[in-house]
Coordinates of C-alpha atoms in Angstrom, one line a residue:
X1 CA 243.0 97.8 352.0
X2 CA 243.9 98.0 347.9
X3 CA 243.8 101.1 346.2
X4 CA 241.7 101.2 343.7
X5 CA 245.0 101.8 341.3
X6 CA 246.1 98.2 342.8
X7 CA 242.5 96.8 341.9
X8 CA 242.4 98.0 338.7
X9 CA 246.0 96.0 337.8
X10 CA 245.3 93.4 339.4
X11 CA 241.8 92.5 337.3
X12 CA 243.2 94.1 334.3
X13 CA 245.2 90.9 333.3
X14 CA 242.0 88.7 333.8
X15 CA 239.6 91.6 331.7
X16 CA 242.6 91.1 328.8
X17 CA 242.1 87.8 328.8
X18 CA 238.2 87.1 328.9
X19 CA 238.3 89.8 326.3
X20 CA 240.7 88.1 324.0
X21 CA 238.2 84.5 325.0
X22 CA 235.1 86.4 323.7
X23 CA 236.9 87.8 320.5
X24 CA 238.1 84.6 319.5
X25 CA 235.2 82.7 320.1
X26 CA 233.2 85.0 318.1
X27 CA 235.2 84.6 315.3
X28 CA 235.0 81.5 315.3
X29 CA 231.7 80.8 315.6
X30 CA 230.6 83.9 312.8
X31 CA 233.5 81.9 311.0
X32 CA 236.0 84.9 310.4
X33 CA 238.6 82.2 311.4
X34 CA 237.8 79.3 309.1
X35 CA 237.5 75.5 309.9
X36 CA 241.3 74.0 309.6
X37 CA 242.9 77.6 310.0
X38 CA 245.8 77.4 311.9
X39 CA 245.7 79.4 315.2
X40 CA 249.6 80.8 315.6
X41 CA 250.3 82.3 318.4
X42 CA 252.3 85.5 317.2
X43 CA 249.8 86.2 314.8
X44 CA 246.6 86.1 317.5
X45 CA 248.8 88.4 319.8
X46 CA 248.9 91.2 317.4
X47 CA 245.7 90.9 316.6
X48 CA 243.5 90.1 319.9
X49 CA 246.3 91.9 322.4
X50 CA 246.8 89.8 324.8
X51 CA 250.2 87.3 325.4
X52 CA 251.5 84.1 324.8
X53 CA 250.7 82.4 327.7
X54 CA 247.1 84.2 328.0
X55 CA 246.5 83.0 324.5
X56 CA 247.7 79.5 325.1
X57 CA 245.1 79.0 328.2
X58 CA 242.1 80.9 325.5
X59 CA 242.8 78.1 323.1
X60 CA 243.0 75.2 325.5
X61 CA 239.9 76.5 326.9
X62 CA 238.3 76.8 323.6
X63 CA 239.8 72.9 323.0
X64 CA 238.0 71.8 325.8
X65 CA 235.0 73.5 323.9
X66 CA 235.1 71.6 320.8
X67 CA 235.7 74.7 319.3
X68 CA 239.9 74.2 318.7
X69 CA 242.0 71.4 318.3
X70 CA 245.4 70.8 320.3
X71 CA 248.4 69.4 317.7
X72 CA 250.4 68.7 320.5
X73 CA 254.0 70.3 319.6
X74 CA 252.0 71.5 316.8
X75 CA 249.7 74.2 317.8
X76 CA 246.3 75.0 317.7
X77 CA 244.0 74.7 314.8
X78 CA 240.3 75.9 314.0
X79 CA 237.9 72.9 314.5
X80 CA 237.0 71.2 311.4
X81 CA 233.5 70.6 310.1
X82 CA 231.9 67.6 309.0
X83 CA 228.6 66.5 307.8
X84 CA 228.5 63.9 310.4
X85 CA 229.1 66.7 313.3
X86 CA 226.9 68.7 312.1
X87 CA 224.2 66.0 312.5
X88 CA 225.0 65.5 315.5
X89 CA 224.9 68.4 316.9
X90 CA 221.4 69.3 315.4
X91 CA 220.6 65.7 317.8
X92 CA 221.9 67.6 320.8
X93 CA 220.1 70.8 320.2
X94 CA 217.2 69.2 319.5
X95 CA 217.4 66.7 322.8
X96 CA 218.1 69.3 325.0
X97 CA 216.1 72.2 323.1
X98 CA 212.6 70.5 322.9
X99 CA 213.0 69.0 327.1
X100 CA 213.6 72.7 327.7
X101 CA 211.1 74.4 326.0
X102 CA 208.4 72.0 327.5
X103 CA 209.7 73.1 330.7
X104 CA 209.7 76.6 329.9
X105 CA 205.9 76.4 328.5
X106 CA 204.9 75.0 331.4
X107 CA 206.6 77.7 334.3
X108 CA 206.8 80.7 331.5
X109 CA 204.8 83.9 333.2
X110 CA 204.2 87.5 332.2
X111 CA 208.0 88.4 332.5
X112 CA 208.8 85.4 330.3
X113 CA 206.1 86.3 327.2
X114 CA 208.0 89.6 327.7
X115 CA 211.1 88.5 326.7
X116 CA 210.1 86.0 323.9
X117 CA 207.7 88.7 322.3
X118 CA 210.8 91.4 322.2
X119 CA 213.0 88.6 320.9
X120 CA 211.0 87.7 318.1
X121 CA 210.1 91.1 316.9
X122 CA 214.0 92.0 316.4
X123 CA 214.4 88.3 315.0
X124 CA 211.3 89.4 312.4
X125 CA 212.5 92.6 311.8
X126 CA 216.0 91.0 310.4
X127 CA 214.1 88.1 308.5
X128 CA 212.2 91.1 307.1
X129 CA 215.3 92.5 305.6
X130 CA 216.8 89.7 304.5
X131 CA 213.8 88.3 302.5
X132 CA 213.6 91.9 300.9
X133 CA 217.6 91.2 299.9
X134 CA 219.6 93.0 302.7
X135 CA 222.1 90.3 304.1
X136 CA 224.3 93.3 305.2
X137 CA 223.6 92.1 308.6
X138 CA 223.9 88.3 309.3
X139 CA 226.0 88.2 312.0
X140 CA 223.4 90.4 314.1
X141 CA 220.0 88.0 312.0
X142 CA 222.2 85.2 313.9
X143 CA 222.6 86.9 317.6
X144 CA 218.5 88.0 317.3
X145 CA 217.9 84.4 316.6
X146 CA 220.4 83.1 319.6
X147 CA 218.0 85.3 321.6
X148 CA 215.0 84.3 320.6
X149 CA 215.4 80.4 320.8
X150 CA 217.0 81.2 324.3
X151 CA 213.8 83.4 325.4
X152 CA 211.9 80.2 324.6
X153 CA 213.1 78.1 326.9
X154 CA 214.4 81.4 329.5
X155 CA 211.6 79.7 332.0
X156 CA 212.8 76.1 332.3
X157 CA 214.5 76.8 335.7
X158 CA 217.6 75.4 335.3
X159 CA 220.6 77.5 334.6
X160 CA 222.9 74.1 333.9
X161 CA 220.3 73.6 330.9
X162 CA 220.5 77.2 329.3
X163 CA 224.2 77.0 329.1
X164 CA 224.5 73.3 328.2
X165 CA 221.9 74.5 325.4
X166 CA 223.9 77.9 324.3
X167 CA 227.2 75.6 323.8
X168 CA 225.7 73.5 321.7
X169 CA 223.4 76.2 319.9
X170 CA 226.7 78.2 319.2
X171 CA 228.3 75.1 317.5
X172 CA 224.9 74.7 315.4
X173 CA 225.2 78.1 314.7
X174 CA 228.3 78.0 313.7
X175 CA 227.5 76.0 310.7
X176 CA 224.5 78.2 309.8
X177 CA 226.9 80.8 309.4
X178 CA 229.8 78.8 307.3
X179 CA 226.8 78.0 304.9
X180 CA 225.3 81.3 305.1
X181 CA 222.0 79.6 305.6
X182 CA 219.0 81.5 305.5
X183 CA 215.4 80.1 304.7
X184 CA 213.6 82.6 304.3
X185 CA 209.9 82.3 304.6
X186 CA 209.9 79.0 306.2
X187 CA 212.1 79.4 308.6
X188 CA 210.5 83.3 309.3
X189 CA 207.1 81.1 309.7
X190 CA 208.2 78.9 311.8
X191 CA 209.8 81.4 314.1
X192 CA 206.2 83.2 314.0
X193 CA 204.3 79.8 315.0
X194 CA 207.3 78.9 318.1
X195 CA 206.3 82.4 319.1
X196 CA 202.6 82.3 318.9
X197 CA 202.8 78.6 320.3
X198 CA 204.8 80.1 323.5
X199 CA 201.9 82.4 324.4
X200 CA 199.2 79.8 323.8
X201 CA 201.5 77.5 326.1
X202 CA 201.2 74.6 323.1
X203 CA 203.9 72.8 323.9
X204 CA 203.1 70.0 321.5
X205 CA 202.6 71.6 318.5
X206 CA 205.9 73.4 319.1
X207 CA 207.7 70.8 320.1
X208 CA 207.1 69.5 316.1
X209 CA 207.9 73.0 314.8
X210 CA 211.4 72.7 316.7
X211 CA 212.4 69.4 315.0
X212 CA 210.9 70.9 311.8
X213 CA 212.9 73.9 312.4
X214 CA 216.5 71.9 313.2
X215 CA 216.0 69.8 310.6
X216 CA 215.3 72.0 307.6
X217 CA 218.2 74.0 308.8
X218 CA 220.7 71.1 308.6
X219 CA 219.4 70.1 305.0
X220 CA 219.5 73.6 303.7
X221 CA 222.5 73.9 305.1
X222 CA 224.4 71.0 303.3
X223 CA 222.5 71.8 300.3
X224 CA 225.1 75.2 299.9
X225 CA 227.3 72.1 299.5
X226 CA 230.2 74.3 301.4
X227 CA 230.5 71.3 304.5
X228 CA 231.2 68.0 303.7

């Protein structure tokens, strides 16, 4: 039988590690390391504590992603951004975003208006601030609205669907926050009608609020004119 001291050493290589995944990630997605940056190996160690070789399998991982690119003998870089991706990837959310959210709307019960009623209200509360001029918060405006566009579609019974959806969400998102994109009223209204349109179970009208949504966030994003 292990101790729990062996335990403990044993899984403490494998916490290091998904720690140093979900640190890196992050930054990457809230853009604290920029498209093109050059990922070197010395200088992640010191920073996310974890080794070489730990690091090496994070970035590979995050390669497979989409999220790094592998220079061969090179290294590692920060993916770049594109007009073109970013297009694409609005496609993809929107694909896989409005089948779920049908599905959702149609299996969603009392435990599911739960959670997209407490999602919104945090995602309204941080519109609220913004509009009134306090952007001291994005990176948590993002993670509330994450959570409310996965509450939406929480009920659509397949787990393989949420997590091909966050992926892809997190890439979208990852533009919003290189553009520092925020809409303010429209996209705060539009949030308030997928909300109301969840509890009336209006599947069609929300399903045109969603590509609304997507879309006016990819224009106003390329309108900062900081991805090209």
């Amino acid at each position: 039988m292990k101790t729990d001291e062996h335990a403990a050493n044993e899984t403490a290589p494998a916490t290091i590690g998904e720690n140093a995944y979900r640190r890196i990630r992050t930054d990457i997605v809230f853009g604290r390391l920029e498209p093109g940056q050059k990922l070197r190996l010395e200088k992640l160690r010191d920073t996310y504590e974890a080794s070489i070789s730990t690091l090496r399998e994070i970035l590979n991982r995050l390669s497979s992603e989409g999220l790094v690119v592998a220079e061969g003998q090179r290294g590692f870089e920060v993916a770049p951004v594109s007009v073109e991706n970013l297009r694409e990837i609005a496609a993809l959310r929107t694909l896989l975003e409005i089948h779920a959210l049908e599905q959702s709307f149609e299996a969603g019960d009392i435990e599911w208006e739960g959670r997209v009623v407490s999602a919104h209200h945090k995602l309204a509360t941080l519109e609220r601030r913004m509009r009134e001029g306090d952007r001291s918060e994005t990176e948590l405006w993002k993670r509330y609205d994450w959570e409310f566009h996965q509450a939406l579609i929480s009920a659509c019974g397949s787990r393989v669907l949420m997590d091909t959806h966050a992926a892809v969400f997190d890439k979208y998102l990852r533009y919003q926050m290189i553009a520092l994109s925020f809409r303010g009223d429209i996209a705060a209204d539009e949030h308030r009608t997928l909300h109301d349109c969840a509890l009336a179970r209006d599947a069609g009208r929300a399903r045109k609020v969603l590509v609304r949504h997507i879309e006016g966030g990819v224009e106003h994003a390329l309108a900062t004119g900081t991805i090209r």
